[in-house]
Amino acid sequence: MDKGPGDEHRLEESMVTDFKKDVSYGDYLHLNQILSSQHRLSGHHDEMLFIIIHQTSELWMKLILHELTAATDHIVAGHLEPSFKMLSRVARIQQQLVQSWNVLSTLTPSDYMEFRDKLGNSSGFQSFQNRLIEFAMGQKNLQILAVFRHQPELYESMMAALNKPSIYDAAIGALAARGLSIDQSVLNRDWSVIYQENASVESAWLTVYRDVNNYWDLYELAEKLVDIGSQQQFWRFNHMSTVERIIGNKKGTGGSSGVSYLKKVVEQPFFPELWTLRTKL
């Protein structure tokens, strides 16, 4: 039988179209709430870009925290292999976040000035999820919690995260569990302070890299950490570059020095021994 006009656009008979008693795509994803959460405070066209970039980034950050938490738990339990897929996923998500700065960079300085005053003192500096990611990766900072004191429940949860071992602390514990010598001062340190390089940790990682066949899982873990550490640095650098392109040397909306502050952040590495050992291999 010949097809009539529009036949190619007809739904297949098996397709469900009645969702009075079933969950639809929009219901499952709560799209009404998500897509109605963009509230411009100005009439400027590009404020929508600014809002959506940051909201989308926060969703990706939520997934990063989901994966980092599970990966850390697996490493602490001595199950390294399940963590590898999770850390690979984190690196892919980070690439998405890095690319988001390229989209935001289409916002010109004059466009941004049209609505910047509407932001008040709000700033990406206050992203609690970004802080939790940094904590999870070992960049601990008690002072940063001051900006969350107006939200007691959030403040308490962030304080708890500050006092938990990072994924790097968990990895160092895995080195010790395999019989590699790690100073007790590292294994029993105050988790709330930023990690400092240690010669015993560097020596242990060197042993792993020089005997990959016997320590393949630890070697794979190290390289996964290098991946997420370098991607986080790319994100930081692109953040700094985008801010510099849009506001130059102006102060940040949250009161920071802006680009000068972000440049200092870029200089703070993750997992230090995994970088310094490369000159000794």
Coordinates of N, CA, C and O in Angstrom, one line a residue, residues 20 36 51 67 127 140 148 163 197 273:
K20 N -1.8 9.9 32.3 CA -2.6 10.3 33.4 C -2.2 9.5 34.7 O -2.3 10.0 35.8
S36 N 11.8 26.3 35.1 CA 11.1 27.5 35.6 C 12.0 28.2 36.7 O 11.5 29.0 37.4
I51 N 22.9 32.8 33.8 CA 22.2 32.0 34.8 C 22.3 30.5 34.4 O 22.6 29.7 35.3
E67 N 30.1 11.0 42.5 CA 31.1 10.0 42.0 C 32.4 10.0 42.9 O 32.9 9.0 43.3
S127 N 30.0 29.2 45.8 CA 29.4 27.9 45.4 C 29.8 26.8 46.4 O 31.0 26.4 46.4
K140 N 41.7 21.8 51.5 CA 40.9 22.2 52.7 C 41.2 23.6 53.1 O 42.3 24.1 53.0
F148 N 29.3 30.7 54.6 CA 28.1 29.8 54.7 C 27.4 29.8 56.1 O 26.5 29.1 56.3
N163 N 36.3 17.9 57.7 CA 37.0 17.0 58.7 C 37.1 15.5 58.2 O 37.5 14.7 59.0
E197 N 53.1 18.1 51.3 CA 54.0 17.1 50.7 C 54.8 16.4 51.7 O 55.2 16.9 52.7
E273 N 52.6 15.0 45.3 CA 53.7 14.0 45.0 C 53.5 13.3 43.6 O 54.5 12.9 43.0

